[in-house]
Coordinates of C-alpha atoms in Angstrom, one line a residue:
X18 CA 38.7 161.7 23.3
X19 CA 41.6 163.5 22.0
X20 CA 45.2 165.2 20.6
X21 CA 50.8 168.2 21.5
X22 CA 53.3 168.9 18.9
X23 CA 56.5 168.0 17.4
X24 CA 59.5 169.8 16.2
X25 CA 61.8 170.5 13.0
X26 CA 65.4 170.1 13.8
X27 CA 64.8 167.9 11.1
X28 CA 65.8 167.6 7.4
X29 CA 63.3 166.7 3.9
X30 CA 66.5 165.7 1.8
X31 CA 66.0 162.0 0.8
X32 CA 70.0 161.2 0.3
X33 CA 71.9 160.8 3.7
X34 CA 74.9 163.6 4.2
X35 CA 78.3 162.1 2.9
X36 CA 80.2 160.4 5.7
X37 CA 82.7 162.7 5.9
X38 CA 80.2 165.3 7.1
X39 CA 79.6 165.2 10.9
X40 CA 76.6 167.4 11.6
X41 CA 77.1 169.9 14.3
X42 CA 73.7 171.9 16.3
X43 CA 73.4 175.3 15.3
X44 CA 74.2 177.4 17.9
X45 CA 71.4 179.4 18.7
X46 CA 71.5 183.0 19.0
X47 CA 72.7 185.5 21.5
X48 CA 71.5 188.6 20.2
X49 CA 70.2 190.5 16.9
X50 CA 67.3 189.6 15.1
X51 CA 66.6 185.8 14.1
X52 CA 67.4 185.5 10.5
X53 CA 65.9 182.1 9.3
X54 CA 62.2 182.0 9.9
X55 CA 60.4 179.0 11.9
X56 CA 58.3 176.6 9.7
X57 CA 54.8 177.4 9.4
X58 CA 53.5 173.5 9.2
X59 CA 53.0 171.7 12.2
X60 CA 56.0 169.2 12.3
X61 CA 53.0 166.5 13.5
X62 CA 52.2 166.6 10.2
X63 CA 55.2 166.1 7.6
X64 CA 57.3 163.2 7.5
X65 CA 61.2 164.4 8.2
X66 CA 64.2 162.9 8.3
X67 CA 66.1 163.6 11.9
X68 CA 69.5 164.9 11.7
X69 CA 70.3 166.2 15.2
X70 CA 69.1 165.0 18.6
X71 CA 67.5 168.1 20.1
X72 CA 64.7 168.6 23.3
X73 CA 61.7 169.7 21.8
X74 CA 60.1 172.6 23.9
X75 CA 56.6 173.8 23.0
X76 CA 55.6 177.0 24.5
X77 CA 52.3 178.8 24.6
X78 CA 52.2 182.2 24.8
X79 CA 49.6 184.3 25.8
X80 CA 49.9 188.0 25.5
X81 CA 47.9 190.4 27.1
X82 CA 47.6 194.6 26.6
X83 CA 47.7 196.6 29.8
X84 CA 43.5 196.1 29.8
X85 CA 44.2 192.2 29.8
X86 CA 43.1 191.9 26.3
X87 CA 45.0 189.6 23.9
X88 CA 47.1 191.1 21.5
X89 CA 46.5 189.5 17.9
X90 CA 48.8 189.9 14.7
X91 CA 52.1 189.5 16.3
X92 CA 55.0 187.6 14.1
X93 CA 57.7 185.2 15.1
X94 CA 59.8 188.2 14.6
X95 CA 58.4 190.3 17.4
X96 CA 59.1 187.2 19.8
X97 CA 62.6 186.6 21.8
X98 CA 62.2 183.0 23.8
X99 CA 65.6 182.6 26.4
X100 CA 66.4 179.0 28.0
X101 CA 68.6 179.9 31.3
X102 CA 68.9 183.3 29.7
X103 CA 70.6 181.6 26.2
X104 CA 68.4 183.2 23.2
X105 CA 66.7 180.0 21.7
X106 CA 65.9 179.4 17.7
X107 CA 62.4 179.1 17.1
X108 CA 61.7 176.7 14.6
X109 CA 58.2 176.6 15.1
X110 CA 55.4 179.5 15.2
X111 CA 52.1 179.9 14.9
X112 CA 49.2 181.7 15.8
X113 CA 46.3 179.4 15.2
X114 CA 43.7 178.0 17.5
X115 CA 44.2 174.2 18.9
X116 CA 41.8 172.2 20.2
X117 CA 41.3 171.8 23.4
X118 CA 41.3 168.4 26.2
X119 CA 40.3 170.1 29.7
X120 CA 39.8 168.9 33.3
X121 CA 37.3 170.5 34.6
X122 CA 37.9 170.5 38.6
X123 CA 35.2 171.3 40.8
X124 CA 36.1 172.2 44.4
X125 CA 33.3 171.1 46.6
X126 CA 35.1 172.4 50.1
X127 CA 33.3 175.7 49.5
X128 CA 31.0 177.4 51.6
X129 CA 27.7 176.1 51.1
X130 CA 26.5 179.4 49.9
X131 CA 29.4 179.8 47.2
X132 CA 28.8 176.3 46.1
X133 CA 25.4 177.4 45.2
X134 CA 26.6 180.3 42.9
X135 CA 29.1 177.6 41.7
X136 CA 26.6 175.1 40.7
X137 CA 24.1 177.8 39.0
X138 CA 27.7 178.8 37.0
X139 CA 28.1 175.4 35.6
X140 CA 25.6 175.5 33.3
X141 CA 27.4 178.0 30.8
X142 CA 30.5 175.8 31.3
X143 CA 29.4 174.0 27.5
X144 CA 28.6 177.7 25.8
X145 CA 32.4 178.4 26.5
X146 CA 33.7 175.2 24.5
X147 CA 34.0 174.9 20.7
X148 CA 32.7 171.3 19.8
X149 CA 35.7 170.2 19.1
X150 CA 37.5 170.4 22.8
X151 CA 36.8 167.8 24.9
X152 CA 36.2 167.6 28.7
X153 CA 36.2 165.6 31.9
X154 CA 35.1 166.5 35.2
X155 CA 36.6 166.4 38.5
X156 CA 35.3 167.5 41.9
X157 CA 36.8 167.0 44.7
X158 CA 35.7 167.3 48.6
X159 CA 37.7 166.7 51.8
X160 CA 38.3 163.2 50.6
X161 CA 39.9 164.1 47.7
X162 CA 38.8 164.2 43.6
X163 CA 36.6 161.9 42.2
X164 CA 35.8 161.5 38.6
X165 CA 32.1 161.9 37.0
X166 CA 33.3 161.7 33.9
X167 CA 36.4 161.2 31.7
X168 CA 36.6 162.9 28.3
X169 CA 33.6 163.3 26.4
X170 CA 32.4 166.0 23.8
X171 CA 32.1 169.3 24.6
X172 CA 29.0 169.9 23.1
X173 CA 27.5 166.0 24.7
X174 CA 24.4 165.5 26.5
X175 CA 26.9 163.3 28.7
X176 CA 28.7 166.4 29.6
X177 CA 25.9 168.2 30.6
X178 CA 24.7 165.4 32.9
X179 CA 28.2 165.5 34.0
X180 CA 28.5 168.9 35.4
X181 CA 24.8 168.5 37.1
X182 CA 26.3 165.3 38.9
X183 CA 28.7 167.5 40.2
X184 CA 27.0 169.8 42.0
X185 CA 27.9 169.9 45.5
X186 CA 26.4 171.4 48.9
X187 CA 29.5 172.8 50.4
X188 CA 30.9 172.9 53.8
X189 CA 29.2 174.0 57.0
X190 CA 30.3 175.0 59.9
X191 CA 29.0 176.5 63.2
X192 CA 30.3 179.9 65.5
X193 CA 32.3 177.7 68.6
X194 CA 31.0 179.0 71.7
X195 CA 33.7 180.5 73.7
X196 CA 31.7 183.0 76.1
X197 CA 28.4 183.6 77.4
X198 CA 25.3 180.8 78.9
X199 CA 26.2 178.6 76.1
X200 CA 29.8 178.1 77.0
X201 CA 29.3 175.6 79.4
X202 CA 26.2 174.2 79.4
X203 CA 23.1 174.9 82.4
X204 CA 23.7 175.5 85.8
X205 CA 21.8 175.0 88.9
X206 CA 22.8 176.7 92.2
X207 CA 26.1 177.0 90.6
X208 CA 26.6 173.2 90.1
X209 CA 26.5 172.0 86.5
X210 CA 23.4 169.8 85.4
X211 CA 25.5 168.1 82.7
X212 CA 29.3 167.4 84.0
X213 CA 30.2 166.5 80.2
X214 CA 29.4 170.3 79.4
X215 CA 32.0 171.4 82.2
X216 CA 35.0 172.8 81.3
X217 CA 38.0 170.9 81.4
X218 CA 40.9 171.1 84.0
X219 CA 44.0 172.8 82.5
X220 CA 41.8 173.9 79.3
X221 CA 43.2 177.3 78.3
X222 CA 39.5 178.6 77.5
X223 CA 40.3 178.3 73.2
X224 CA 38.1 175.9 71.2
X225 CA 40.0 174.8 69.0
X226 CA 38.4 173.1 66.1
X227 CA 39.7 170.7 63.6
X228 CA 40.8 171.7 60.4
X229 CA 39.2 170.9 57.4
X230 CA 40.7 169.2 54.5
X231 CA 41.4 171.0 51.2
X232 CA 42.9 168.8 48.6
X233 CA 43.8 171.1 45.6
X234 CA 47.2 169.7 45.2
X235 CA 45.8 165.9 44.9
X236 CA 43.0 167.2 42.9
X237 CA 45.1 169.1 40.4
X238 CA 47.6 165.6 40.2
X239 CA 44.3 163.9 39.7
X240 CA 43.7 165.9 36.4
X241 CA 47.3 165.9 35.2
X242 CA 47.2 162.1 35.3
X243 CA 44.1 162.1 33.2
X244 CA 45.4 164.7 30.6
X245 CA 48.7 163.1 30.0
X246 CA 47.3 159.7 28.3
X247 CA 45.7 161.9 26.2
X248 CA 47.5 162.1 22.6
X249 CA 49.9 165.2 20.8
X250 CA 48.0 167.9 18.5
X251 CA 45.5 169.4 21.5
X252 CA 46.3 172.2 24.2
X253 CA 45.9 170.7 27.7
X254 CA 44.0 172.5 30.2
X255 CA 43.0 172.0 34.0
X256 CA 40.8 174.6 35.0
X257 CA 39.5 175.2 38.5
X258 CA 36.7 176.4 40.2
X259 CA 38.0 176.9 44.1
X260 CA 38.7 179.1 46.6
X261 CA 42.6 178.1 45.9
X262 CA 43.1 176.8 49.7
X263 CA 45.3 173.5 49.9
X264 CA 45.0 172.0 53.3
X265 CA 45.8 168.5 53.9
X266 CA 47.1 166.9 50.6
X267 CA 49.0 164.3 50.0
X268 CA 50.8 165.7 47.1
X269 CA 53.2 168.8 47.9
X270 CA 53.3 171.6 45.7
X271 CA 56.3 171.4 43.8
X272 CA 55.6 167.4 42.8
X273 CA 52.4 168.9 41.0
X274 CA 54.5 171.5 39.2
X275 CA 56.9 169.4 38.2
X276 CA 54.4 166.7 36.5
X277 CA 52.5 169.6 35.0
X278 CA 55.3 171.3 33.7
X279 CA 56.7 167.7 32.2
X280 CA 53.2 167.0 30.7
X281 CA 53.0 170.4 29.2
X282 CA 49.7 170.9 31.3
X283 CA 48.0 174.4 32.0
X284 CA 46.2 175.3 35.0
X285 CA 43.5 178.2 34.0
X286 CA 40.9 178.9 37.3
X287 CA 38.6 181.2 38.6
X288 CA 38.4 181.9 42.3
X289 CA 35.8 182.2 44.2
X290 CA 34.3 182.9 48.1
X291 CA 37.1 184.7 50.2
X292 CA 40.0 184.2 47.7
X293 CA 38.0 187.0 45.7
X294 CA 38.2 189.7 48.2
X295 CA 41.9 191.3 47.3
X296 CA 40.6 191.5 43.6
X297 CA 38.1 190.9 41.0
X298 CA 38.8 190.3 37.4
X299 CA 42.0 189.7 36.1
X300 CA 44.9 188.3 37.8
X301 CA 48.3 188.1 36.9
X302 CA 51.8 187.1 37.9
X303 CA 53.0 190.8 37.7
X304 CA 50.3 191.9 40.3
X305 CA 49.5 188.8 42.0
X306 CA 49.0 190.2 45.6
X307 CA 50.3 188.5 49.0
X308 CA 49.5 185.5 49.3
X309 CA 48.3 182.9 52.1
X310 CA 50.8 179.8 51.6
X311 CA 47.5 177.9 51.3
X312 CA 46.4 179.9 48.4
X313 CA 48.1 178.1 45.4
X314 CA 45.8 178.5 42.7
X315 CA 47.4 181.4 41.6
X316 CA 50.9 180.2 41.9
X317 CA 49.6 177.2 39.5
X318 CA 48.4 179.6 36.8
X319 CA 51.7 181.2 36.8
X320 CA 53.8 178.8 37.2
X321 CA 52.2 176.6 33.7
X322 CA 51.6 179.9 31.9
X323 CA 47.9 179.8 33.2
X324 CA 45.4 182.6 34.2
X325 CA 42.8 183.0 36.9
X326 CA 40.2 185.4 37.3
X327 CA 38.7 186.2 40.7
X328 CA 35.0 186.7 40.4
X329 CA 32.3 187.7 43.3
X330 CA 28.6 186.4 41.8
X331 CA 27.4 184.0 39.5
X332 CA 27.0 185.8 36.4
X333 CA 31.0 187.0 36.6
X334 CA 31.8 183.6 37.3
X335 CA 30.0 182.7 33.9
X336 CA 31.2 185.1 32.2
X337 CA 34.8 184.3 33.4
X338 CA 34.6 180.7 31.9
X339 CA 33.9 182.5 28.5
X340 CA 36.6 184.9 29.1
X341 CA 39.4 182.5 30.2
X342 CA 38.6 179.9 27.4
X343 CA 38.7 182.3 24.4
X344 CA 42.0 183.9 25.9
X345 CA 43.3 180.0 25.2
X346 CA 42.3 180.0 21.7
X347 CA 44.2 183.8 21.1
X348 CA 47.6 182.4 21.9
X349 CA 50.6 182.0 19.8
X350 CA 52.6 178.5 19.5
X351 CA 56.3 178.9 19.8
X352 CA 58.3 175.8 19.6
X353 CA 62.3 175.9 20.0
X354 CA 65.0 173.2 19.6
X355 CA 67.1 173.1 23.2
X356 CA 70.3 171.5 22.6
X357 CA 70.8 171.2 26.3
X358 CA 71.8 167.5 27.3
X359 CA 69.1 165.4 28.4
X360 CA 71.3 163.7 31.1
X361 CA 69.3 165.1 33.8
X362 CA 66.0 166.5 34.7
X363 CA 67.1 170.0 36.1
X364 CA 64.3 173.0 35.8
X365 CA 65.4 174.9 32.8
X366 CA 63.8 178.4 32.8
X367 CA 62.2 180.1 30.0
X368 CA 61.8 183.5 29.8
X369 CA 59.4 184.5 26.8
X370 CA 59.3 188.3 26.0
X371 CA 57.7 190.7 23.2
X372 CA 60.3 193.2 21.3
X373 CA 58.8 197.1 20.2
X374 CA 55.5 197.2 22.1
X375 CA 55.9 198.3 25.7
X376 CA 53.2 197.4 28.8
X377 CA 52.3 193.7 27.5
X378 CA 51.8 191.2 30.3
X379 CA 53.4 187.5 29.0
X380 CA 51.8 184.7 29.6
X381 CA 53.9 181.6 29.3
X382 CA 55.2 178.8 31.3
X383 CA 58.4 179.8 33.5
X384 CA 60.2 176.6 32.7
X385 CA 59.9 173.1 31.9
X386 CA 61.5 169.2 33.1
X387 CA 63.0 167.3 30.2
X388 CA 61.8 164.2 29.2
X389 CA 62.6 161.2 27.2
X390 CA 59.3 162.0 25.4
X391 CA 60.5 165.9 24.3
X392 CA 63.7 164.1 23.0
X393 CA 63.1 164.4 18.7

């Protein structure tokens, strides 16, 4: 069970403007410092009287030193936030933690010997949670996700049953024979004892097997449908444990994106099995490395302002859960009034930077969908 945020274009005078008066936006800024400073009350929780129609855009905004360390004690001052490269007034800042509603998905395509480290992990998965985040669990196979359970307290016994339930064996799969005594079955005198182990007329001599199915896409949808109903006030999180392939869904990339991105949703993941081999630790979207158009789990994270760590063994993958969900609770809140039409529901980008301290990595969302439910 639980809570997004809200916004201050807004007004506490209890006596309406004469009618003479016709309010007018303030145009936001284009350069120089910000003079009037964002509220420091979360607009959720004050009554206010609206004045001007505005999009409400909440950004979080991780910020990272050139270890991948947060950076604490930054001001509203320090921050520049850019819609379609127009500086944006922030009317709303803060730097204090939020609780959390998560979607824990669970990839269960993995090699059986990575889902064993995978399983093992998953019982540090609570230690990483404050008890007032909540969590569901999703893994998903070749079929696509399942649920085990929808949210439930962090710190429940129903969780930890939860994430048992969802230990998986993995996938097998055998070495095809292509040469040697195997290849085509036993012969005698040249002539072959079982016809059906012959080799086919016209067969170019490749086995070619049939590709598994990855559903990351329709797993990730999965989640975002979940954390959606849940209500405003909480951070929203999907994180993944996977390999990051995507074979075979049903959903495309870019139809994810764009309901994350609408739903103010995070993807946070670490990677595991092959996908680790380019690099372990931290990953992020200025040195993501090439990837295979298969591989999108990195490409969520940075798409939704996200992070994912690529760990080797069990205990890194532990310790990556307590890593990823503390970076979470270290990130500023910046909220900003677009003034931008809702007539459509064209990307805007967002370009979040930090002014006076050189080598930070920003972590923020790269742009958002409007919605009637942004509109304030």
């Amino acid at each position: 069970m639980a809570p997004d945020k809200a916004s201050p274009r807004l007004s506490t005078q209890q006596s309406p403007p004469a009618p003479t008066q016709s309010p007018q936006p303030k145009p936001p800024p284009t350069s120089g410092p910000q003079e009037t400073p964002p509220t420091t009350v979360n607009p959720a929780q004050k009554g206010y009287i609206l004045r001007v129609p505005v999009t409400d855009v909440v950004v979080p905004v991780t910020v990272l030193d050139k270890h991948g360390k947060p950076v604490a004690g930054l001001t509203w001052r320090q921050f520049r936030v850019y819609e379609d490269g127009v500086r944006q007034h922030i009317s709303y800042f803060t730097s204090d933690a939020y609780a959390l509603s998560v979607v824990f998905v669970i990839d269960q395509t993995l090699p059986s010997d990575v889902m064993r480290k995978v399983n093992h992990a998953l019982a540090a998965v609570q230690g990483a949670m404050s008890p007032y985040d909540s969590i569901a669990v999703v893994p998903y196979d070749g079929t696509g996700p399942s649920l085990v359970t929808t949210f439930t307290a962090a710190t429940s016994e129903r969780l930890s049953a939860a994430l048992k339930e969802a230990h998986g064996t993995g996938s097998r799969m055998g070495v095809p024979e292509l040469s040697g005594p195997m290849m085509s079955g036993p012969t005698i005198n040249g002539q072959q004892v079982d016809p059906n182990l012959a080799p086919q007329r016209g067969n170019s001599g490749m086995l070619v097997m049939p590709k598994s199915a990855h559903p990351l896409n329709d797993a990730i949808l999965y989640a975002a449908n979940l954390l959606a109903q849940q209500p405003k006030g909480r951070k929203r999180i999907i994180y993944v444990i996977s390999d990051g392939k995507n074979i075979r869904s049903q959903a495309s990339y870019r139809q994810v994106v764009k309901f994350l991105l609408t739903n103010n949703i995070s993807v946070y993941g670490t990677l595991v099995g092959d996908a680790a081999t380019w690099g372990v630790g931290f990953l992020d979207k200025v040195h993501l490395p090439l990837l295979s158009p298969e591989d999108l789990l990195p490409k969520y994270a940075v798409a939704t302002g996200g992070q994912v760590d690529a760990e080797f063994n069990e205990n890194a993958i532990q310790e990556s859960f307590g890593r990823i969900f503390a970076m979470t609770r270290d990130q500023y809140t910046i909220v900003y009034d677009s003034h931008t039409p809702l007539l459509s529901e064209k990307f805007r980008k967002i370009d979040v930077r930090v002014e006076g301290i050189p080598g930070l990595t920003i972590l923020a969302k790269r742009g958002y969908y409007p919605s009637a439910s942004m509109r304030q």
